[in-house]
CSV table of C-alpha atoms in Angstrom, one decimal:
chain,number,residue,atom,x,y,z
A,46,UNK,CA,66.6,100.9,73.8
A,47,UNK,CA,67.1,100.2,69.9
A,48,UNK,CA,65.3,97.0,70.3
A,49,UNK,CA,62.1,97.8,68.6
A,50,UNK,CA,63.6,100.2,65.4
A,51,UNK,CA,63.2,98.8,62.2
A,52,UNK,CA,66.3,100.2,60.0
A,53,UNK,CA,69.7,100.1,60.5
A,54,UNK,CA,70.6,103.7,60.1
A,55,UNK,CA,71.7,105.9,63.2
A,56,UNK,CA,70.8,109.3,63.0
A,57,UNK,CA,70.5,112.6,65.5
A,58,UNK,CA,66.9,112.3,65.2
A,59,UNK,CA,66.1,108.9,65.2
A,60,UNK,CA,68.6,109.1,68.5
A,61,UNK,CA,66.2,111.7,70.1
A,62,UNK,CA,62.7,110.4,69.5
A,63,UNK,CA,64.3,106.9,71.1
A,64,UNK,CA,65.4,108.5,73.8
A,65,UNK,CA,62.1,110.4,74.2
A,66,UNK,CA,60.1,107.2,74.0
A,67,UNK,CA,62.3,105.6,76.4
A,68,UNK,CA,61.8,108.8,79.1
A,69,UNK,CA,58.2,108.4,78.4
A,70,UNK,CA,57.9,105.0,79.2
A,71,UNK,CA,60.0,105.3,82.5
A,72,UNK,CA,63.3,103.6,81.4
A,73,UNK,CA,65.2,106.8,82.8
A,74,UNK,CA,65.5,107.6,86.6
A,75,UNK,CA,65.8,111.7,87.0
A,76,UNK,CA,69.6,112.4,87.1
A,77,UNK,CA,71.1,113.5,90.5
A,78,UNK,CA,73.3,116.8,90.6
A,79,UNK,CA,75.0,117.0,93.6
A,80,UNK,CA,75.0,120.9,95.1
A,81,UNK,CA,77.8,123.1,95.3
A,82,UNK,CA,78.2,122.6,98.6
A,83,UNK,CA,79.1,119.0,98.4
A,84,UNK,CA,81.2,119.7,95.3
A,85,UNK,CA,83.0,121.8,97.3
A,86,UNK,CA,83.3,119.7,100.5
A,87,UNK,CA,84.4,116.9,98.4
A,88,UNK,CA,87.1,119.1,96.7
A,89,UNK,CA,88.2,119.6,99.9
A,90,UNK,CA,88.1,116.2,101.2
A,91,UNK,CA,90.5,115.2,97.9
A,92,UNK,CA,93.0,118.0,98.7
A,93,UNK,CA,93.4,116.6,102.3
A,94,UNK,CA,93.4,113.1,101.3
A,95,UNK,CA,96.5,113.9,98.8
A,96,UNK,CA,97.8,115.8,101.7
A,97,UNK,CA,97.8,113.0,104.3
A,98,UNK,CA,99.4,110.8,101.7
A,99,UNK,CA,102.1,113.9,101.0
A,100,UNK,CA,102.7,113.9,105.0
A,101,UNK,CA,103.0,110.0,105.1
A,102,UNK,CA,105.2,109.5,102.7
A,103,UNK,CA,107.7,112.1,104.3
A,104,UNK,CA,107.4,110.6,107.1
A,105,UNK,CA,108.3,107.3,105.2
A,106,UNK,CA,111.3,108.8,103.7
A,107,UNK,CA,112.3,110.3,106.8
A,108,UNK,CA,112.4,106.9,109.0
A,109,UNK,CA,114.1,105.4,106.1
A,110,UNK,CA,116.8,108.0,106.3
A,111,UNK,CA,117.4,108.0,109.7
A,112,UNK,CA,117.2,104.4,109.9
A,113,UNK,CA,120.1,104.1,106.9
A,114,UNK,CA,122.2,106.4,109.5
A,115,UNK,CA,121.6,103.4,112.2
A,116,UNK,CA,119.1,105.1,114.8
A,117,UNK,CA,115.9,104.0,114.9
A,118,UNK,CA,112.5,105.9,115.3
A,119,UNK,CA,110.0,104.8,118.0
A,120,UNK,CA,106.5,103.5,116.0
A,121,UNK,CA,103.5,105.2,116.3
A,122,UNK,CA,103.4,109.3,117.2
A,123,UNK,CA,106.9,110.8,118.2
A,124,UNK,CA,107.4,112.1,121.5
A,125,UNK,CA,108.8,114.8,120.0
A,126,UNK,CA,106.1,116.0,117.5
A,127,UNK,CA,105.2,119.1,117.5
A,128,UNK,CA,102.7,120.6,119.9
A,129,UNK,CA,100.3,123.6,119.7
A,130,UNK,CA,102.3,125.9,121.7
A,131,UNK,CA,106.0,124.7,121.1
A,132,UNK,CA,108.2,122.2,119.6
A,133,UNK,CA,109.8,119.9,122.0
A,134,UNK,CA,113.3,117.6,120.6
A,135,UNK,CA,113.9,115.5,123.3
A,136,UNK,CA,113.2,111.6,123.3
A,137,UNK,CA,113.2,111.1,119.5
A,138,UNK,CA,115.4,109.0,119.0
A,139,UNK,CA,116.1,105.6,121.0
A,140,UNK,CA,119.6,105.5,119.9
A,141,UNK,CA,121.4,103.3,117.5
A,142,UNK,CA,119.9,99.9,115.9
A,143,UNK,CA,121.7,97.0,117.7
């Protein structure tokens, strides 16, 4: 872009006329903004993303608890998880680690 000046000074207005010159001759694509919408939808996106790492290292934690007291949790989703329309507690745990 500052191939072709002929001084070594920067200045505001040297700055702008290069940068015109450059737009002129096509050296710029036009900028994209992205719309609101997907500003929002990837706000939203982030906040569940920081939530499914929240959830999985509770889950983590929990397991690693459980474990220290010698049971051991089944892999995978828990029978006992909780459901739309009630929370069933039986057939969490397989029993002690052997």
């Amino acid at each position: 872009m500052y191939a072709t000046r002929s001084r070594r000074v920067k200045t505001d207005k040297r700055d702008a006329r290069t940068l015109a010159e450059a737009c002129k001759l096509g050296a710029y694509r036009p900028a994209h903004r992205t719309s609101d919408e997907q500003r929002h939808r990837r706000a939203q996106l982030a906040v569940r993303e920081a939530l499914v790492r929240t959830r999985t290292r509770s889950i983590s934690q929990v397991r690693a608890l459980v474990r220290r007291e010698g049971l051991r949790v089944a892999d995978g989703e828990a029978p006992c998880s909780a459901t739309s329309t009630s929370t069933r507690w039986t057939g969490c745990w397989s029993g002690p680690v052997r």
